[in-house]
mmCIF file of C-alpha atoms in Angstrom:
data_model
loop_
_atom_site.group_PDB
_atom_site.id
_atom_site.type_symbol
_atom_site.label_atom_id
_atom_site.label_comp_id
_atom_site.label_asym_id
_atom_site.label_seq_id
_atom_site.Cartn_x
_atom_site.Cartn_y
_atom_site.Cartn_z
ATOM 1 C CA UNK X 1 9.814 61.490 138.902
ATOM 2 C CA UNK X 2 8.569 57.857 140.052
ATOM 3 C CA UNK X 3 11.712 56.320 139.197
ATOM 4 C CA UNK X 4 13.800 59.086 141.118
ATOM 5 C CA UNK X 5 11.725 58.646 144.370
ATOM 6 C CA UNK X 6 12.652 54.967 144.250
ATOM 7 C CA UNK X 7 15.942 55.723 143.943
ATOM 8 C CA UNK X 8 15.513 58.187 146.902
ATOM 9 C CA UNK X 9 16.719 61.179 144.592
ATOM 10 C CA UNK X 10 15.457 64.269 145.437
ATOM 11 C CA UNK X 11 15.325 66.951 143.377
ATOM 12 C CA UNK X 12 12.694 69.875 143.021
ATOM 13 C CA UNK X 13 11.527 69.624 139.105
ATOM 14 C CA UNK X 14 11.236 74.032 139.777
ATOM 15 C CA UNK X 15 14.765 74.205 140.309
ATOM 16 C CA UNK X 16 15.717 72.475 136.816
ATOM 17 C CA UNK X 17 13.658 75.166 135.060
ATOM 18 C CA UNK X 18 16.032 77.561 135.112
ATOM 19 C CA UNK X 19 17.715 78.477 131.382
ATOM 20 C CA UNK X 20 21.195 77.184 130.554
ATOM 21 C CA UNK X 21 22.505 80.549 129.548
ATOM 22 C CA UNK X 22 21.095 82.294 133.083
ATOM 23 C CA UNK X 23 22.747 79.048 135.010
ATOM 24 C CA UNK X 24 25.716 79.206 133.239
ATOM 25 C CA UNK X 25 25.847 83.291 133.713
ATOM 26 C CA UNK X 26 25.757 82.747 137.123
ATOM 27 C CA UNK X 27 28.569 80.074 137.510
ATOM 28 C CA UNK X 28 31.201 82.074 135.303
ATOM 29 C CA UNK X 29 30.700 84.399 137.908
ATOM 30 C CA UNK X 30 31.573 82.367 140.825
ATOM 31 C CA UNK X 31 34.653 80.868 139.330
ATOM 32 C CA UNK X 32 37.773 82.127 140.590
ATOM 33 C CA UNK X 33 39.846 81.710 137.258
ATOM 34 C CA UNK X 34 42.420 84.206 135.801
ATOM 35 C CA UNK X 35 40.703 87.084 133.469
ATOM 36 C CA UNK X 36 42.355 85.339 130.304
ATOM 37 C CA UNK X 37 40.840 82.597 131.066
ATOM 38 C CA UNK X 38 37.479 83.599 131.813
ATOM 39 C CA UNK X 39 37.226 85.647 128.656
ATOM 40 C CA UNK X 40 37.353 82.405 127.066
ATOM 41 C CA UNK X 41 34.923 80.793 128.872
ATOM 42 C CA UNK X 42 32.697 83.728 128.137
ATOM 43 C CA UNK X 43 33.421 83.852 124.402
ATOM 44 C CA UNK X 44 32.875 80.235 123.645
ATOM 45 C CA UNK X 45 29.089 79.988 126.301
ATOM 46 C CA UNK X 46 28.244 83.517 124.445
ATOM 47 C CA UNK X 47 28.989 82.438 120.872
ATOM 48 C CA UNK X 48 28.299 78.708 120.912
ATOM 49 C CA UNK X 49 26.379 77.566 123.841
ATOM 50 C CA UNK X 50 23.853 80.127 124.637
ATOM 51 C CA UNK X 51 22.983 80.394 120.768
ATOM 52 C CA UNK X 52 22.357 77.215 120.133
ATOM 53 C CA UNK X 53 21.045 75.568 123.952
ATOM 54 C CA UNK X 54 21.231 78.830 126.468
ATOM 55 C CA UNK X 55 17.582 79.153 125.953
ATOM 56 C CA UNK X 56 16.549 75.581 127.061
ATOM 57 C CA UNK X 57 15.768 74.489 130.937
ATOM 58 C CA UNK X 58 18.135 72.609 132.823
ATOM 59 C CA UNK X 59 16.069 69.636 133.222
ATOM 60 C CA UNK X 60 15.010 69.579 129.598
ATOM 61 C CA UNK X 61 18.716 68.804 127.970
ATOM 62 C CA UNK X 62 19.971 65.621 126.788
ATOM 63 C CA UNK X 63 22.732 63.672 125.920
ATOM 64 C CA UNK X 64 21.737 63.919 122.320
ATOM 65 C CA UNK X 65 21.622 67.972 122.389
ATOM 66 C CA UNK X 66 25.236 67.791 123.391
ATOM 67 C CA UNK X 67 26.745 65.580 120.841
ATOM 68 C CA UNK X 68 24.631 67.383 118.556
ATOM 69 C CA UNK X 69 26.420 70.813 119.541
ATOM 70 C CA UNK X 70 29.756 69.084 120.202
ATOM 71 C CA UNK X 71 29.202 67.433 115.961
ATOM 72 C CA UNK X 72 27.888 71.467 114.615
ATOM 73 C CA UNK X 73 30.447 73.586 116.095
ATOM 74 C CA UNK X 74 33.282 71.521 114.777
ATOM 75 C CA UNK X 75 32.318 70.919 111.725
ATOM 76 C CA UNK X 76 29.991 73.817 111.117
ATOM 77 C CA UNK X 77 32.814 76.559 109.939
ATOM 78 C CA UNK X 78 33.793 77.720 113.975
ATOM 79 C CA UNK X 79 36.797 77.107 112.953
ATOM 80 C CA UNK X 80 38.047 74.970 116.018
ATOM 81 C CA UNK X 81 40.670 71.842 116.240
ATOM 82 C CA UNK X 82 38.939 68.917 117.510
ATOM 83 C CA UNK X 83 41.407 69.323 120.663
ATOM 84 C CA UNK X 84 39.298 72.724 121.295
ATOM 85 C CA UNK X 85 36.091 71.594 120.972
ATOM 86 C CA UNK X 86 36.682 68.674 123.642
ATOM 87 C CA UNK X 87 38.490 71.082 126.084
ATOM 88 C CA UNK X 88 35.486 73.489 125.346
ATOM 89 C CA UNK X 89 33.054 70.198 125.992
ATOM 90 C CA UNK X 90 35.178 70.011 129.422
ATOM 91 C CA UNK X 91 33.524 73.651 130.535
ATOM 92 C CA UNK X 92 29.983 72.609 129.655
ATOM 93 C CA UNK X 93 30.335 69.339 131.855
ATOM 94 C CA UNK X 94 31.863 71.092 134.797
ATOM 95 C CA UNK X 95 28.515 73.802 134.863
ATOM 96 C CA UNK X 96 26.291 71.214 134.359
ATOM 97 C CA UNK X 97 28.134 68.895 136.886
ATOM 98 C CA UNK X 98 27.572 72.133 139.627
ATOM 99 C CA UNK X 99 23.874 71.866 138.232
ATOM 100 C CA UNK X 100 23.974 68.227 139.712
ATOM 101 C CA UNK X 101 25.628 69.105 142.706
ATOM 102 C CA UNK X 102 22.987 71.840 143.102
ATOM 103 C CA UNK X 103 20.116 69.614 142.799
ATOM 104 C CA UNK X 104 18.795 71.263 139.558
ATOM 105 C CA UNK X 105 18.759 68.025 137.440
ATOM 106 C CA UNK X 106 20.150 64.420 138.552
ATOM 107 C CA UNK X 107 22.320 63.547 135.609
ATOM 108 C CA UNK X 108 24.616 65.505 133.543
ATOM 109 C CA UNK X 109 24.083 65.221 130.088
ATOM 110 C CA UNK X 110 27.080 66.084 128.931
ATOM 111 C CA UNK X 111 29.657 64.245 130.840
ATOM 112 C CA UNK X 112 32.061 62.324 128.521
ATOM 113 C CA UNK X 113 30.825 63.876 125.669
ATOM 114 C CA UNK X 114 34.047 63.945 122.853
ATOM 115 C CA UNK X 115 34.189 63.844 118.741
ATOM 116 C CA UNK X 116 37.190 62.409 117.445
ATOM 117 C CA UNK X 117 39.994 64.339 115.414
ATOM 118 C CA UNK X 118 39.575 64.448 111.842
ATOM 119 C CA UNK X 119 42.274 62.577 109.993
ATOM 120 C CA UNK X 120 44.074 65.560 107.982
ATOM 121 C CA UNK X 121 43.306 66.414 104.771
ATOM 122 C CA UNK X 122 45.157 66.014 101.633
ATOM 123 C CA UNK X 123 45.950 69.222 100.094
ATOM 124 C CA UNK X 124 45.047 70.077 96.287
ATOM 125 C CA UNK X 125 47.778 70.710 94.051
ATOM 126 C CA UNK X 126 45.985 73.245 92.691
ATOM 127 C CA UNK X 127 46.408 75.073 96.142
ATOM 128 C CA UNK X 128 50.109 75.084 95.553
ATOM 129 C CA UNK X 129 51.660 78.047 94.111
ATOM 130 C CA UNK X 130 54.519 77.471 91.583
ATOM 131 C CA UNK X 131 58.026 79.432 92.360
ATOM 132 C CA UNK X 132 56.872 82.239 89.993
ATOM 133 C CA UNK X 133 53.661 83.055 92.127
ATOM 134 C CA UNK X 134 55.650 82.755 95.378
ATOM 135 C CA UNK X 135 57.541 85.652 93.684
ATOM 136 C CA UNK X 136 54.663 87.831 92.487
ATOM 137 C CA UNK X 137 53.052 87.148 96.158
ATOM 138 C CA UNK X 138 56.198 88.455 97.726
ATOM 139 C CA UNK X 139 56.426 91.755 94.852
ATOM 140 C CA UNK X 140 52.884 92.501 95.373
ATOM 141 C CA UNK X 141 52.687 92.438 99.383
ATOM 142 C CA UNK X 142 53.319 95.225 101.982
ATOM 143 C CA UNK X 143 57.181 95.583 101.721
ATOM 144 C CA UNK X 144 57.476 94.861 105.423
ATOM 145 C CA UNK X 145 55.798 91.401 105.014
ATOM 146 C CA UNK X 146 57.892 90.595 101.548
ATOM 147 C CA UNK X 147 59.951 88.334 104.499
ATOM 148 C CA UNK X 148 56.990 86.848 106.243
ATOM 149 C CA UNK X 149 55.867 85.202 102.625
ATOM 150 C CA UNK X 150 59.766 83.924 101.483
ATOM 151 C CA UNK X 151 60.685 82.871 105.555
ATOM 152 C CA UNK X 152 56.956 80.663 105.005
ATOM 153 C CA UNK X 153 57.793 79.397 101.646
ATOM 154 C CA UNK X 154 61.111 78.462 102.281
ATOM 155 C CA UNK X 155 61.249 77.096 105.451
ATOM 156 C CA UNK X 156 57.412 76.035 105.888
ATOM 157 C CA UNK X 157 56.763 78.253 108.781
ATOM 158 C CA UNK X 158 53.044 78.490 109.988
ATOM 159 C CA UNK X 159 51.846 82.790 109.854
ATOM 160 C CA UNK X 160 52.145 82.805 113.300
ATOM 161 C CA UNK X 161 55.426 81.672 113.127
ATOM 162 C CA UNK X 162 56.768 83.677 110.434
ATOM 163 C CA UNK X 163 55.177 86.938 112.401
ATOM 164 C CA UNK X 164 57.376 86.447 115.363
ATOM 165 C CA UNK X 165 60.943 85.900 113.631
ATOM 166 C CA UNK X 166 63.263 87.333 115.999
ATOM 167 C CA UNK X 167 67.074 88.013 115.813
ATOM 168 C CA UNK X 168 67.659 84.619 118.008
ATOM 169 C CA UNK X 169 66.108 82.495 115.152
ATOM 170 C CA UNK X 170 68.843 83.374 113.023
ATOM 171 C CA UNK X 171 71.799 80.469 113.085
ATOM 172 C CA UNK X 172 74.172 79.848 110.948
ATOM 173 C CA UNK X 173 72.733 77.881 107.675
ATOM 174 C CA UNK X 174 69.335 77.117 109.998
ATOM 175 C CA UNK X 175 66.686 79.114 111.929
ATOM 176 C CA UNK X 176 65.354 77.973 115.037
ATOM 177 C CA UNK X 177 61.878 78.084 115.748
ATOM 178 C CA UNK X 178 60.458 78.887 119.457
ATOM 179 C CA UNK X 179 57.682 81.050 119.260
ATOM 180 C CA UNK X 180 54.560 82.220 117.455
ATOM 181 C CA UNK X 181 52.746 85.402 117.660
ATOM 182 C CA UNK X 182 49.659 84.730 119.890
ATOM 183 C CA UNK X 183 45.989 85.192 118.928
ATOM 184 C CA UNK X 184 45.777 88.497 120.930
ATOM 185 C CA UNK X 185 48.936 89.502 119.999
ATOM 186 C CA UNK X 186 47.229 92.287 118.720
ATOM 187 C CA UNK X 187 45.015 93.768 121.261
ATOM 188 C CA UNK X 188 46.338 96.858 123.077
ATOM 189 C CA UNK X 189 45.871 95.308 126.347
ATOM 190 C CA UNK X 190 47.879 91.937 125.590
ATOM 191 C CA UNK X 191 50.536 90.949 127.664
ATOM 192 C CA UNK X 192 51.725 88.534 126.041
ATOM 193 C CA UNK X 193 52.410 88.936 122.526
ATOM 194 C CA UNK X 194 53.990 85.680 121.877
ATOM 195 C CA UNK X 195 53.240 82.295 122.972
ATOM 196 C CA UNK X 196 54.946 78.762 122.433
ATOM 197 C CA UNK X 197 54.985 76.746 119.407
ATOM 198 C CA UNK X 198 51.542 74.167 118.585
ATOM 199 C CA UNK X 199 51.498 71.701 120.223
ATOM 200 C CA UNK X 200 55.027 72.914 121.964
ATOM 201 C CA UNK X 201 56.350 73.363 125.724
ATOM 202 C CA UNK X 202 57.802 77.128 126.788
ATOM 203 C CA UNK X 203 61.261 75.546 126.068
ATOM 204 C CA UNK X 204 60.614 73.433 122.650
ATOM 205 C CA UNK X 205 61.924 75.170 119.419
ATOM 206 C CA UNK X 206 62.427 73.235 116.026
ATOM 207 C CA UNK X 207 65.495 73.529 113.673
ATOM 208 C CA UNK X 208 65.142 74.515 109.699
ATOM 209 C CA UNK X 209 67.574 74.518 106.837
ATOM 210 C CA UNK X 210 68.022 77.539 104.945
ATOM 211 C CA UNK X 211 68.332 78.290 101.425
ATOM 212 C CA UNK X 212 70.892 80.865 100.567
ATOM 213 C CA UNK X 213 67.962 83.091 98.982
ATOM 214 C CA UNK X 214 66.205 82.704 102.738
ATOM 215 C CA UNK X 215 69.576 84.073 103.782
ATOM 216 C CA UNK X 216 70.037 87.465 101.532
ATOM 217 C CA UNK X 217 65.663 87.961 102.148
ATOM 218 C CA UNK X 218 66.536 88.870 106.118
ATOM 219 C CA UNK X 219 69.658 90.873 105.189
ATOM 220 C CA UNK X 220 67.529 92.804 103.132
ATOM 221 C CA UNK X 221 65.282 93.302 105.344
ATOM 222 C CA UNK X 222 67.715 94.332 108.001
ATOM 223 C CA UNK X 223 69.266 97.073 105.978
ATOM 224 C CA UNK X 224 65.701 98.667 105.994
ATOM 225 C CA UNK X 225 64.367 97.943 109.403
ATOM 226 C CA UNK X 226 65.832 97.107 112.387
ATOM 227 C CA UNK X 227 65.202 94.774 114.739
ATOM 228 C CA UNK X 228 62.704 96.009 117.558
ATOM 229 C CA UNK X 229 63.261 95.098 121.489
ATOM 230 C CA UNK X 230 59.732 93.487 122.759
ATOM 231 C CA UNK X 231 59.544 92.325 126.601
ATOM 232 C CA UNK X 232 57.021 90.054 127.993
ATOM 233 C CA UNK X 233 56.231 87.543 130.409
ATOM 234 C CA UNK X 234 56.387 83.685 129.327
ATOM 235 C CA UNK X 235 54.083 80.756 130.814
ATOM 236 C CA UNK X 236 56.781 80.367 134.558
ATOM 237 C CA UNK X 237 56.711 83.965 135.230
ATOM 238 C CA UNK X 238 60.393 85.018 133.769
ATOM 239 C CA UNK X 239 60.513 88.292 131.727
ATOM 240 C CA UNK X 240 61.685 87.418 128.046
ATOM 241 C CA UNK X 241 63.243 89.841 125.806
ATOM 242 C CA UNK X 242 62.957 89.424 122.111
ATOM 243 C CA UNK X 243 64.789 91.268 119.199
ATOM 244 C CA UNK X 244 61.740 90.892 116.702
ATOM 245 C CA UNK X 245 61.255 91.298 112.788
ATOM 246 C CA UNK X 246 57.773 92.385 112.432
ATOM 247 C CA UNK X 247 57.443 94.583 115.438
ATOM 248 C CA UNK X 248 55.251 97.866 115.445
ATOM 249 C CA UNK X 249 58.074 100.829 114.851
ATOM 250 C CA UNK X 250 55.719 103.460 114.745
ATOM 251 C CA UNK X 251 54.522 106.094 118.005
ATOM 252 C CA UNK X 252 51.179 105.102 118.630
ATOM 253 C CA UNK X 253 51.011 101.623 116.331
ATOM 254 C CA UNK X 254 51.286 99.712 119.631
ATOM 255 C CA UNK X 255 50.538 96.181 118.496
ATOM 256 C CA UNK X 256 51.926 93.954 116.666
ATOM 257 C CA UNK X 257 50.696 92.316 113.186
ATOM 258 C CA UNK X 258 48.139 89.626 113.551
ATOM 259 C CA UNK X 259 47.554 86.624 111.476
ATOM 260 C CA UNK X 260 44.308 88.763 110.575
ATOM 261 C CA UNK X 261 46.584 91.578 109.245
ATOM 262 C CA UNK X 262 49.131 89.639 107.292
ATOM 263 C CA UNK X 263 46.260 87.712 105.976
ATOM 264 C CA UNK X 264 44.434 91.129 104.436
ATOM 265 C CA UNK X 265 47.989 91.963 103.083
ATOM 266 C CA UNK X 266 48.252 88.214 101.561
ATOM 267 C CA UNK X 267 44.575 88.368 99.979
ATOM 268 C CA UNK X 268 45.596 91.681 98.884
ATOM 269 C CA UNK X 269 48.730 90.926 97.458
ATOM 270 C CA UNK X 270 46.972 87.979 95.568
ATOM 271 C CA UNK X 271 44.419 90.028 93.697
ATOM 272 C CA UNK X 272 46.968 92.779 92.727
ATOM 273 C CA UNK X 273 49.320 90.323 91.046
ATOM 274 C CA UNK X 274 46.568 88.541 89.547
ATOM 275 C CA UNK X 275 46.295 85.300 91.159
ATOM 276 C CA UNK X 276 42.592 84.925 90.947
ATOM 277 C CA UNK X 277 40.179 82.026 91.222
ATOM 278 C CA UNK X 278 36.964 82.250 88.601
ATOM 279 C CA UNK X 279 35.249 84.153 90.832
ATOM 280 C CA UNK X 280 38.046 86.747 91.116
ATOM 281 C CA UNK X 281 38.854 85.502 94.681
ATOM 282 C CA UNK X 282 42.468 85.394 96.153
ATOM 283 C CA UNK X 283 43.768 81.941 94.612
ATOM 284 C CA UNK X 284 46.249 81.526 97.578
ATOM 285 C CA UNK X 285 46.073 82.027 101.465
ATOM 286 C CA UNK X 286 49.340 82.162 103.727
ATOM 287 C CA UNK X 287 48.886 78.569 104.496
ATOM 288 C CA UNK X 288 49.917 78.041 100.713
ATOM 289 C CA UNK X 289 53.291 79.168 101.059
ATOM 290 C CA UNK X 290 53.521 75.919 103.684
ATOM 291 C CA UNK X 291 52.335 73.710 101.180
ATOM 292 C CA UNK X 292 54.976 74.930 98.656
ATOM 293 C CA UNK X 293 57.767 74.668 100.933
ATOM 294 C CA UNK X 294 56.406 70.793 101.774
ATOM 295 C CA UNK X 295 55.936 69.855 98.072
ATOM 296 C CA UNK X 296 58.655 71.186 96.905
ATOM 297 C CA UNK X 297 60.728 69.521 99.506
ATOM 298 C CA UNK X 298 59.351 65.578 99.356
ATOM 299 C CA UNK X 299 58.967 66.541 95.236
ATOM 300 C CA UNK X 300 62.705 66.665 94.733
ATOM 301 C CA UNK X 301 63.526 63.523 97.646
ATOM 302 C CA UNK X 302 63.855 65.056 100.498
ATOM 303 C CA UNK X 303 62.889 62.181 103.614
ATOM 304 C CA UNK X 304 59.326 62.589 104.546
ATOM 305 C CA UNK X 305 60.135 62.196 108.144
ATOM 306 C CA UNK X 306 62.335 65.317 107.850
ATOM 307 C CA UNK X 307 59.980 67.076 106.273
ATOM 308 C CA UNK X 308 57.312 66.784 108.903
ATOM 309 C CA UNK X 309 60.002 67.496 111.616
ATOM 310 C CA UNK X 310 60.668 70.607 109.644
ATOM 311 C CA UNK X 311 56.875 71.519 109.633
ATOM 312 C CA UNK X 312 56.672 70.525 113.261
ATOM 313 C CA UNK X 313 53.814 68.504 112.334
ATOM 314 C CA UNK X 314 53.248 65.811 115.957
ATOM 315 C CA UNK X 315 53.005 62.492 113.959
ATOM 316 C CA UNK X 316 54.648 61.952 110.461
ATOM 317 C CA UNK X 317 51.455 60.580 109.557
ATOM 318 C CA UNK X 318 49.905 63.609 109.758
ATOM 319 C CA UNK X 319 52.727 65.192 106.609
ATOM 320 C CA UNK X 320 51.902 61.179 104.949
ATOM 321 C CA UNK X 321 48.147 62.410 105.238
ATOM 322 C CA UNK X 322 48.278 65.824 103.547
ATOM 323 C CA UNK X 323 51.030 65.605 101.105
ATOM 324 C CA UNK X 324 52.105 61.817 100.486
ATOM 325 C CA UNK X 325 50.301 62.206 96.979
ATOM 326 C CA UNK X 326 52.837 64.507 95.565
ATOM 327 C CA UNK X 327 55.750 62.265 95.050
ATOM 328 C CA UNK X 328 56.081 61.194 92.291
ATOM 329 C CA UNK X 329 58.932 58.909 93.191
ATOM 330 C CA UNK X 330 56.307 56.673 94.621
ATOM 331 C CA UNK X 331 54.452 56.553 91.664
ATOM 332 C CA UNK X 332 57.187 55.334 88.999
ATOM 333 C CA UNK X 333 58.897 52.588 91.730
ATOM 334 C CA UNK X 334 55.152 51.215 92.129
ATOM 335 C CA UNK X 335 54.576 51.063 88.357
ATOM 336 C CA UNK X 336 57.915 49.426 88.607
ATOM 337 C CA UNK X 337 56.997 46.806 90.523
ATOM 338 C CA UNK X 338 54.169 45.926 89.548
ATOM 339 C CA UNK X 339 54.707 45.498 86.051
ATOM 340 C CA UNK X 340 57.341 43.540 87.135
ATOM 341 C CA UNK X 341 55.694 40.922 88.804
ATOM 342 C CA UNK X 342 52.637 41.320 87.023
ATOM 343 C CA UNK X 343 54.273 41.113 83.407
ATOM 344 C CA UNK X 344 58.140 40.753 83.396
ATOM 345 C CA UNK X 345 60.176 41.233 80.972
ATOM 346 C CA UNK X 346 60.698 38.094 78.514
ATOM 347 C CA UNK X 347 63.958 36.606 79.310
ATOM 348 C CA UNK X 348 66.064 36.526 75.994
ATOM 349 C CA UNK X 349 65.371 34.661 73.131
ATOM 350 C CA UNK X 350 68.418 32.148 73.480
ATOM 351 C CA UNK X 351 67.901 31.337 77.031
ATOM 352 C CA UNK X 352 64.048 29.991 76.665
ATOM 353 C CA UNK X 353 63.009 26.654 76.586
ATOM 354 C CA UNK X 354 62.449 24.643 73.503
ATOM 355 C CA UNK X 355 59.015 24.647 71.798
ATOM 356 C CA UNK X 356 57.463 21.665 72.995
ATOM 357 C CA UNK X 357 56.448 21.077 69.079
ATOM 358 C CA UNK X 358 59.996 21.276 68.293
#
């Protein structure tokens, strides 16, 4: 308090005892922010913040308690991209910046605050489900999702992806990729059902080969369900009218399939075909199919770069990262060379100098 008189700062220490989860309360309620939006905000302060700081003053927080939260939700199992967290971070600092402006506390203690991204994880080969499982997955699931797990093993297609195939991604010997099914695709009250690809504009898509067997998988799903019509609103405004796959077709079953669902079909699927950990867990997840489709790929020399174009992965590194240990290729050319300049082979015997002894 000294050291703020000096510097002529003028704060009432009452005003900073206010909680952070009352202060924060009240300035979600000021904002004037679109109701998506602030459902958001009031997911992440009622889950995260409020738990783990709502009950401490104003004035009492530090710099420390926010890299501390910043560190524990990302890596403590909340299951949020480093890109979220920061962006997340950016709300905090903005109501404790109106606490500052407010004259609750002088500083804000969480300005700046940001974790770096984790570099990607290589995956384990033992995640990787041979061609036989891929089939047992696909006999075992929901028929109406028997698609979703061949269109994500053999063209590497994230769940969301997969969920939103639509008559337009169809293309002669390719599918193009433009949308994904969105988190709250399958609320009643969405309006949105689909959203644009990760880390995508409105207007980005991505181009994948396909198989023949990818090709005869949607005919046979056509001749037992049709396409249905969906219409909803992109990001500018302009209504967009899709012919989709995996589409609610019955009165009353208003929503369509969520990563959640397909997920509880996959796990499902998993345990009645067998494909069990020791524990009797699910061996696989959907993301599994993706790793199949990527190992298979770089496995039998496929370019890495096109591989993590296919994937739509931002950075090649990213693909180098998580799969660059299954190719073999690499392994036998650097054997090669290094036993060859390590220990080469002995040139033949006519063509080496005389013995000096000779």
């Amino acid at each position: 308090m000294e050291e703020d008189k000096k510097a002529l700062v003028r704060v009432d220490p009452a005003r900073g005892a206010m909680s952070l989860s009352l202060w924060a309360e009240g300035w979600l309620e000021r904002r004037v922010i679109g109701e998506l939006t602030r459902r958001n905000y009031e997911g992440f302060v009622r889950n995260h913040l409020v738990p783990r700081l709502g009950g401490k003053p104003l004035a009492g927080l530090t710099r420390r308690d926010f890299e501390k939260f910043a560190k524990d939700i990302y890596r403590g199992g909340a299951g949020m991209a480093a890109s979220t967290v920061n962006d997340r971070i950016v709300i905090v600092a903005a109501l404790l910046e109106a606490a500052v402006v407010d004259k609750r506390i002088t500083e804000n203690p969480a300005r700046g605050i940001r974790i770096s991204r984790r570099d990607a994880v290589a995956v384990d080969e033992d995640a990787v489900p041979t061609p036989a499982e891929v089939d047992l997955i696909a006999a075992h699931i929901a028929p109406q999702f028997r698609l979703a797990v061949y269109l994500q093993s053999g063209t590497g297609q994230r769940p969301s992806e997969a969920l939103a195939f639509s008559t337009e991604c169809r293309r002669p010997g390719y599918v193009r990729i433009r949308w994904q099914v969105s988190a709250r695709a399958h609320h009643e009250d969405c309006q949105t059902p689909f959203v644009p690809l990760k880390h995508r504009l409105e207007k980005e898509c991505r181009d994948i080969p396909t198989a023949l067997f990818i090709e005869q998988e949607i005919d046979t799903h056509l001749r037992r369900w049709k396409p249905v019509p969906m219409v909803f609103t992109g990001q500018k405004g302009k209504r967009i009218r899709l012919e989709t796959f995996f589409a609610p077709r019955q009165p009353g079953a208003g929503v369509m399939p969520s990563i959640a669902s397909y997920g509880y079909q996959f796990k499902k699927a998993c345990l009645s075909a067998g494909l069990v950990d020791l524990d009797g867990n699910a061996k696989f997840t959907p993301r599994s199919l993706r790793h199949f489709f990527a190992s298979t790929a770089l496995a039998n020399g496929v370019p890495i770069h096109e591989v993590a174009r296919w994937l739509g992965h931002r950075s090649v590194k990213t693909t180098v990262d998580i799969y660059g240990h299954l190719l073999p290729s690499a392994w036998d050319r650097c054997r090669q060379v290094l036993q060859h300049a390590m220990r080469p082979a002995p040139l033949d015997a006519t063509l080496q100098p005389p013995n000096e002894t000779d």
